[in-house]
């Protein structure tokens, strides 16, 4: 990490948490650097022979992009939570002109690609991952090579090494999967961009926001409708390997409809 990014994060901590909490946070960070925690391999990886395990802090995900400093971390989606939330979203399509087959699934900050693999078991029109960090993109490509050796409901899967604020959204109905990849600054910029794009299209943009830390920013977006929210419990196996000792994952499901 560059000196400028280190200074940025320290100033941000001081502003948000104060001197005492900043000192404690920096102390924990230095301890983890000296004595890194090794997380067990996730059951998903053991079952499928892929590499999606591990917690990688945002400070270690440098790509040279100015938005590096706003990345939270890499941590793969719990498959059980993903399955439940996708099922809830699918039911919300009832009464609309669309089905899963009409939608492009896009994972914003796809990391090593676990959510992409899970999504490909549904008949999406296509499945796309957008990831800024080239090392994570390389890992995702290797995982997808193994994954595609077997048959899945959607075989049109790709990973783009791109900035989430710059890549082109498709014109078809789109489901954005957002597993809290950014801090509030970039989350706000992403929402502004989605809002702007929605004004030029005739199809909806749906959003699944997992661990919705910045849900207040979503609530402030004009014409964005909250369809569902709640918590999805993790399985016993997932709890055993969860880096945050989570028992469940929170989620919000939104729809940004085209202008009348």
JSON list of N, CA and C in Angstrom, two decimals, residues 19 47 79 82 117 124 145 152 222 237 245:
[
{"chain": "A", "resi": 19, "resn": "UNK", "atom": "N", "xyz": [-9.29, 9.11, 18.26]},
{"chain": "A", "resi": 19, "resn": "UNK", "atom": "CA", "xyz": [-7.91, 8.67, 18.49]},
{"chain": "A", "resi": 19, "resn": "UNK", "atom": "C", "xyz": [-7.78, 7.32, 19.19]},
{"chain": "A", "resi": 47, "resn": "UNK", "atom": "N", "xyz": [-15.68, -29.39, -1.85]},
{"chain": "A", "resi": 47, "resn": "UNK", "atom": "CA", "xyz": [-16.64, -30.14, -2.67]},
{"chain": "A", "resi": 47, "resn": "UNK", "atom": "C", "xyz": [-16.34, -30.02, -4.16]},
{"chain": "A", "resi": 79, "resn": "UNK", "atom": "N", "xyz": [-22.78, -20.00, 0.52]},
{"chain": "A", "resi": 79, "resn": "UNK", "atom": "CA", "xyz": [-23.70, -20.58, -0.46]},
{"chain": "A", "resi": 79, "resn": "UNK", "atom": "C", "xyz": [-25.14, -20.70, 0.01]},
{"chain": "A", "resi": 82, "resn": "UNK", "atom": "N", "xyz": [-26.72, -17.26, -0.15]},
{"chain": "A", "resi": 82, "resn": "UNK", "atom": "CA", "xyz": [-26.92, -16.90, -1.55]},
{"chain": "A", "resi": 82, "resn": "UNK", "atom": "C", "xyz": [-28.16, -17.60, -2.11]},
{"chain": "A", "resi": 117, "resn": "UNK", "atom": "N", "xyz": [-20.22, -18.78, -9.68]},
{"chain": "A", "resi": 117, "resn": "UNK", "atom": "CA", "xyz": [-20.45, -20.21, -9.82]},
{"chain": "A", "resi": 117, "resn": "UNK", "atom": "C", "xyz": [-21.82, -20.61, -9.28]},
{"chain": "A", "resi": 124, "resn": "UNK", "atom": "N", "xyz": [-29.83, -18.02, -15.79]},
{"chain": "A", "resi": 124, "resn": "UNK", "atom": "CA", "xyz": [-29.69, -16.62, -16.16]},
{"chain": "A", "resi": 124, "resn": "UNK", "atom": "C", "xyz": [-29.33, -16.49, -17.64]},
{"chain": "A", "resi": 145, "resn": "UNK", "atom": "N", "xyz": [-12.63, -22.18, -15.01]},
{"chain": "A", "resi": 145, "resn": "UNK", "atom": "CA", "xyz": [-12.17, -23.23, -15.92]},
{"chain": "A", "resi": 145, "resn": "UNK", "atom": "C", "xyz": [-12.54, -24.61, -15.36]},
{"chain": "A", "resi": 152, "resn": "UNK", "atom": "N", "xyz": [-23.91, -26.75, -16.18]},
{"chain": "A", "resi": 152, "resn": "UNK", "atom": "CA", "xyz": [-24.70, -25.91, -15.29]},
{"chain": "A", "resi": 152, "resn": "UNK", "atom": "C", "xyz": [-25.81, -25.24, -16.09]},
{"chain": "A", "resi": 222, "resn": "UNK", "atom": "N", "xyz": [-33.67, 7.98, -5.55]},
{"chain": "A", "resi": 222, "resn": "UNK", "atom": "CA", "xyz": [-35.02, 8.14, -6.09]},
{"chain": "A", "resi": 222, "resn": "UNK", "atom": "C", "xyz": [-35.44, 6.93, -6.94]},
{"chain": "A", "resi": 237, "resn": "UNK", "atom": "N", "xyz": [-21.89, -25.87, 9.01]},
{"chain": "A", "resi": 237, "resn": "UNK", "atom": "CA", "xyz": [-20.57, -25.94, 8.37]},
{"chain": "A", "resi": 237, "resn": "UNK", "atom": "C", "xyz": [-20.06, -24.56, 8.02]},
{"chain": "A", "resi": 245, "resn": "UNK", "atom": "N", "xyz": [-17.50, -14.92, 12.53]},
{"chain": "A", "resi": 245, "resn": "UNK", "atom": "CA", "xyz": [-18.33, -15.67, 13.48]},
{"chain": "A", "resi": 245, "resn": "UNK", "atom": "C", "xyz": [-19.81, -15.32, 13.31]}
]
